[in-house]
Amino acid sequence: VASRGLRWLLAVVIFSAVLLMLSLRTQIFSMPLGMPAELGSAIQVIQAIPEGAPVLVATDYQPARAAEMEVAAAPVFDQMLLLRHPRLTFISTSETGGILAERFIAGPLAGHGYENRVSYLNLGYLPGGVMGIRAFSQNPAYATPYDISLQSAWDTAPVQGVSTFSQFAAVILMTDNADSARAWVEQTASMRGSVPFVVISSAQASPMIQPYYSSGQVNGLVSGLYGGALFEQNNAGRPGTARKS
């Protein structure tokens, strides 16, 4: 009886402590220390993007990973949009990727006031998998003539001056799948030229993507909540989502 009472007492104490921390929004764990080389490289790429330049963003992750991916990516995009005001073009080889891009713009990036077909363009779903990526890298306008709302895409402000893949100032891949990373890295390599390539990945996929950074095929890597927290520290604590997660 005493043992059972002790277990109930411990359960009540732990449950009360959790409720108290949640109600006070207290951060009891220290934030990450140190800067992995791949994250430092990603920061350099983001800060080197020319003012108002076109940037391609591939949102290749599943809805179940949206929370993790948005927390990892929000500090990256917040800094980029604050410093460089790029014109963003979203695309995805996942059927839900276009909707997730809209969610990302309307959620973590809402404060930046980006408008569809004015400061960003959503090309939606790119069919064909590996072959679709290759076709897009060879001729973007031919592979995706319309945006997610089935309107003509390549006469809009976000892609003004872009007729070839290498005219994007940077490529950012948001993915929870190493196979997706491999496809984008390998199928665009011949057309990308010197355009920097940054991957924002889930923590689960990151170890399998790391060799692409080590070999120089990827120019920067932000890995999961940990990478997002480190990037957020470099971004004056903005937007604060990593610390709250």
Coordinates of C-alpha atoms in Angstrom, one line a residue:
V1 CA 0.0 0.0 0.0
A2 CA 2.8 2.4 0.9
S3 CA 4.6 1.6 -2.4
R4 CA 1.4 2.3 -4.4
G5 CA 0.9 5.5 -2.6
L6 CA 4.5 6.6 -3.3
R7 CA 4.0 5.9 -7.0
W8 CA 0.8 8.0 -7.1
L9 CA 2.7 10.8 -5.3
L10 CA 5.5 10.8 -7.7
A11 CA 3.1 10.8 -10.7
V12 CA 1.3 13.8 -9.2
V13 CA 4.5 15.7 -8.6
I14 CA 5.8 15.0 -12.2
F15 CA 2.5 15.9 -13.8
S16 CA 2.3 19.1 -11.8
A17 CA 5.8 20.1 -12.8
V18 CA 5.1 19.5 -16.5
L19 CA 1.9 21.6 -16.3
L20 CA 3.8 24.4 -14.5
M21 CA 6.5 24.5 -17.1
L22 CA 4.0 24.5 -19.9
S23 CA 1.9 27.3 -18.3
L24 CA 5.0 29.4 -17.7
R25 CA 6.5 28.6 -21.1
T26 CA 9.8 28.0 -19.3
Q27 CA 12.9 26.9 -21.2
I28 CA 14.8 24.7 -18.7
F29 CA 17.3 23.2 -21.2
S30 CA 20.3 25.1 -22.4
M31 CA 20.4 26.1 -26.0
P32 CA 22.9 24.4 -28.3
L33 CA 26.5 25.4 -28.3
G34 CA 29.1 25.3 -31.1
M35 CA 28.6 25.7 -34.8
P36 CA 28.8 22.6 -37.1
A37 CA 30.7 23.4 -40.3
E38 CA 27.8 22.5 -42.5
L39 CA 25.6 25.0 -40.6
G40 CA 28.2 27.8 -40.8
S41 CA 28.4 27.2 -44.5
A42 CA 24.6 27.5 -44.8
I43 CA 24.7 30.8 -43.0
Q44 CA 27.4 32.1 -45.4
V45 CA 25.3 31.1 -48.4
I46 CA 22.2 32.8 -47.1
Q47 CA 24.0 36.0 -46.3
A48 CA 25.7 36.1 -49.7
I49 CA 22.5 36.0 -51.7
P50 CA 22.2 39.2 -53.8
E51 CA 19.5 41.7 -52.9
G52 CA 16.2 40.8 -54.5
A53 CA 17.6 37.8 -56.3
P54 CA 15.5 34.8 -57.4
V55 CA 15.8 31.8 -55.1
L56 CA 14.3 28.3 -55.8
V57 CA 12.8 26.4 -52.9
A58 CA 11.9 22.8 -53.1
T59 CA 9.4 21.7 -50.4
D60 CA 9.8 17.9 -50.6
Y61 CA 8.6 16.7 -47.2
Q62 CA 5.4 15.0 -45.9
P63 CA 2.7 16.7 -43.9
A64 CA 3.5 14.6 -40.9
R65 CA 7.0 16.3 -40.8
A66 CA 5.7 19.8 -41.3
A67 CA 6.1 21.0 -37.7
E68 CA 9.8 19.9 -37.5
M69 CA 10.6 21.2 -41.0
E70 CA 9.0 24.6 -40.4
V71 CA 10.9 25.0 -37.1
A72 CA 14.2 24.1 -38.8
A73 CA 13.6 26.3 -41.8
A74 CA 11.9 29.4 -40.2
P75 CA 15.1 31.0 -38.9
V76 CA 16.9 30.4 -42.3
F77 CA 14.1 32.1 -44.3
D78 CA 13.6 34.8 -41.7
Q79 CA 17.2 35.9 -41.9
M80 CA 17.2 35.6 -45.7
L81 CA 14.0 37.7 -46.1
L82 CA 15.1 40.3 -43.7
L83 CA 18.6 40.8 -45.2
R84 CA 18.1 40.1 -48.9
H85 CA 14.4 40.2 -49.8
P86 CA 14.7 37.5 -52.4
R87 CA 12.0 36.5 -54.9
L88 CA 11.0 33.0 -54.0
T89 CA 9.9 30.2 -56.3
F90 CA 8.4 27.1 -54.7
I91 CA 8.2 23.7 -56.3
S92 CA 7.8 20.1 -55.1
T93 CA 8.0 16.5 -56.3
S94 CA 5.4 15.7 -53.6
E95 CA 1.7 16.1 -54.3
T96 CA 1.2 18.0 -51.0
G97 CA 4.4 20.1 -51.4
G98 CA 2.6 23.1 -52.9
I99 CA 0.1 23.2 -50.1
L100 CA 2.9 23.0 -47.5
A101 CA 4.7 25.9 -49.2
E102 CA 1.5 28.0 -48.8
R103 CA 1.2 26.9 -45.2
F104 CA 4.9 27.9 -44.6
I105 CA 4.4 31.4 -46.2
A106 CA 1.1 32.0 -44.3
G107 CA 2.5 30.7 -41.0
P108 CA 6.2 31.2 -40.0
L109 CA 6.8 33.8 -42.7
A110 CA 3.5 35.7 -42.5
G111 CA 5.2 38.7 -40.9
H112 CA 7.2 39.4 -44.1
G113 CA 4.2 40.2 -46.2
Y114 CA 5.1 38.1 -49.2
E115 CA 2.4 38.1 -51.9
N116 CA 1.7 35.3 -54.4
R117 CA 2.9 36.1 -57.9
V118 CA 4.4 39.4 -56.6
S119 CA 7.2 38.4 -54.3
Y120 CA 6.8 34.6 -54.5
L121 CA 5.6 32.1 -57.0
N122 CA 4.3 28.6 -56.2
L123 CA 4.7 26.2 -59.1
G124 CA 3.1 23.4 -57.1
Y125 CA 3.6 19.8 -58.0
L126 CA 6.4 18.7 -60.3
P127 CA 5.5 15.2 -61.6
G128 CA 7.9 12.6 -62.9
G129 CA 10.1 12.1 -59.9
V130 CA 13.8 12.0 -60.9
M131 CA 13.0 12.6 -64.6
G132 CA 10.8 15.5 -63.7
I133 CA 13.6 17.2 -61.7
R134 CA 16.0 16.7 -64.6
A135 CA 13.5 18.1 -67.1
F136 CA 13.0 21.2 -64.8
S137 CA 16.7 21.7 -64.5
Q138 CA 17.1 21.6 -68.3
N139 CA 14.1 23.9 -69.1
P140 CA 12.2 25.3 -66.1
A141 CA 9.5 27.1 -68.1
Y142 CA 8.8 24.1 -70.3
A143 CA 8.6 21.6 -67.4
T144 CA 6.3 23.9 -65.3
P145 CA 4.5 26.4 -67.5
Y146 CA 1.7 27.1 -64.9
D147 CA 1.6 27.8 -61.2
I148 CA -0.4 26.0 -58.5
S149 CA -3.5 28.0 -59.5
L150 CA -3.0 27.0 -63.2
Q151 CA -2.1 30.5 -64.3
S152 CA 0.8 31.3 -66.6
A153 CA 3.9 31.3 -64.3
W154 CA 6.9 32.6 -66.1
D155 CA 5.7 36.1 -66.9
T156 CA 5.4 37.0 -63.2
A157 CA 7.7 39.2 -61.1
P158 CA 9.3 36.5 -58.9
V159 CA 10.9 34.8 -62.0
Q160 CA 11.7 37.9 -64.0
G161 CA 15.0 37.4 -65.7
V162 CA 15.0 33.6 -65.1
S163 CA 15.0 31.4 -68.2
T164 CA 17.6 28.8 -67.1
F165 CA 18.1 26.9 -63.9
S166 CA 21.5 28.5 -63.3
Q167 CA 19.9 32.0 -63.1
F168 CA 18.6 31.2 -59.7
A169 CA 20.8 32.8 -57.1
A170 CA 20.5 29.8 -54.8
V171 CA 18.6 26.5 -54.4
I172 CA 17.1 25.6 -51.0
L173 CA 15.8 22.1 -50.5
M174 CA 13.5 21.3 -47.5
T175 CA 13.2 17.6 -47.2
D176 CA 12.6 14.7 -44.8
N177 CA 13.9 12.1 -47.3
A178 CA 17.5 11.3 -48.3
D179 CA 16.3 10.0 -51.7
S180 CA 14.7 13.3 -52.5
A181 CA 18.0 15.1 -51.6
R182 CA 20.0 12.7 -53.8
A183 CA 17.6 13.3 -56.7
W184 CA 17.8 17.1 -56.5
V185 CA 21.5 17.2 -56.0
E186 CA 22.4 14.7 -58.7
Q187 CA 19.8 15.6 -61.4
T188 CA 20.5 19.4 -61.2
A189 CA 24.3 19.2 -60.9
S190 CA 25.1 19.7 -64.6
M191 CA 22.7 22.6 -65.0
R192 CA 23.3 24.3 -61.6
G193 CA 26.9 25.3 -62.3
S194 CA 28.1 27.4 -59.4
V195 CA 24.7 28.1 -57.9
P196 CA 24.9 27.3 -54.2
F197 CA 22.7 24.4 -52.9
V198 CA 21.5 24.4 -49.2
V199 CA 19.5 21.5 -47.7
I200 CA 17.2 21.9 -44.7
S201 CA 16.5 18.4 -43.5
S202 CA 14.7 16.5 -40.8
A203 CA 17.0 15.1 -38.1
Q204 CA 16.3 11.6 -39.3
A205 CA 17.4 12.2 -42.9
S206 CA 20.4 14.4 -42.1
P207 CA 23.1 11.6 -41.6
M208 CA 22.4 10.3 -45.1
I209 CA 22.6 13.8 -46.6
Q210 CA 25.8 14.7 -44.7
P211 CA 28.1 13.0 -47.3
Y212 CA 26.8 15.3 -50.0
Y213 CA 28.1 18.2 -47.9
S214 CA 31.4 16.5 -47.2
S215 CA 31.9 15.9 -50.9
G216 CA 31.1 19.5 -51.8
Q217 CA 27.9 18.7 -53.7
V218 CA 25.8 20.5 -51.1
N219 CA 27.0 23.9 -49.8
G220 CA 25.2 23.9 -46.5
L221 CA 23.0 21.8 -44.3
V222 CA 20.6 22.7 -41.5
S223 CA 19.6 19.6 -39.6
G224 CA 16.2 19.3 -37.8
L225 CA 15.3 21.2 -34.6
Y226 CA 18.9 21.3 -33.4
G227 CA 20.1 23.0 -36.6
G228 CA 17.1 25.4 -36.5
A229 CA 17.9 26.3 -32.9
L230 CA 21.5 27.1 -33.8
F231 CA 20.5 29.1 -36.8
E232 CA 18.0 31.0 -34.7
Q233 CA 20.8 31.9 -32.2
N234 CA 22.6 33.4 -35.2
N235 CA 19.5 35.3 -36.2
A236 CA 19.1 37.3 -32.9
G237 CA 16.7 34.7 -31.6
R238 CA 14.2 35.2 -34.4
P239 CA 11.6 34.0 -34.9
G240 CA 11.7 32.1 -31.6
T241 CA 10.0 28.9 -32.8
A242 CA 13.0 26.7 -32.1
R243 CA 13.3 27.8 -28.5
K244 CA 9.6 27.1 -27.9
S245 CA 9.8 23.6 -29.5

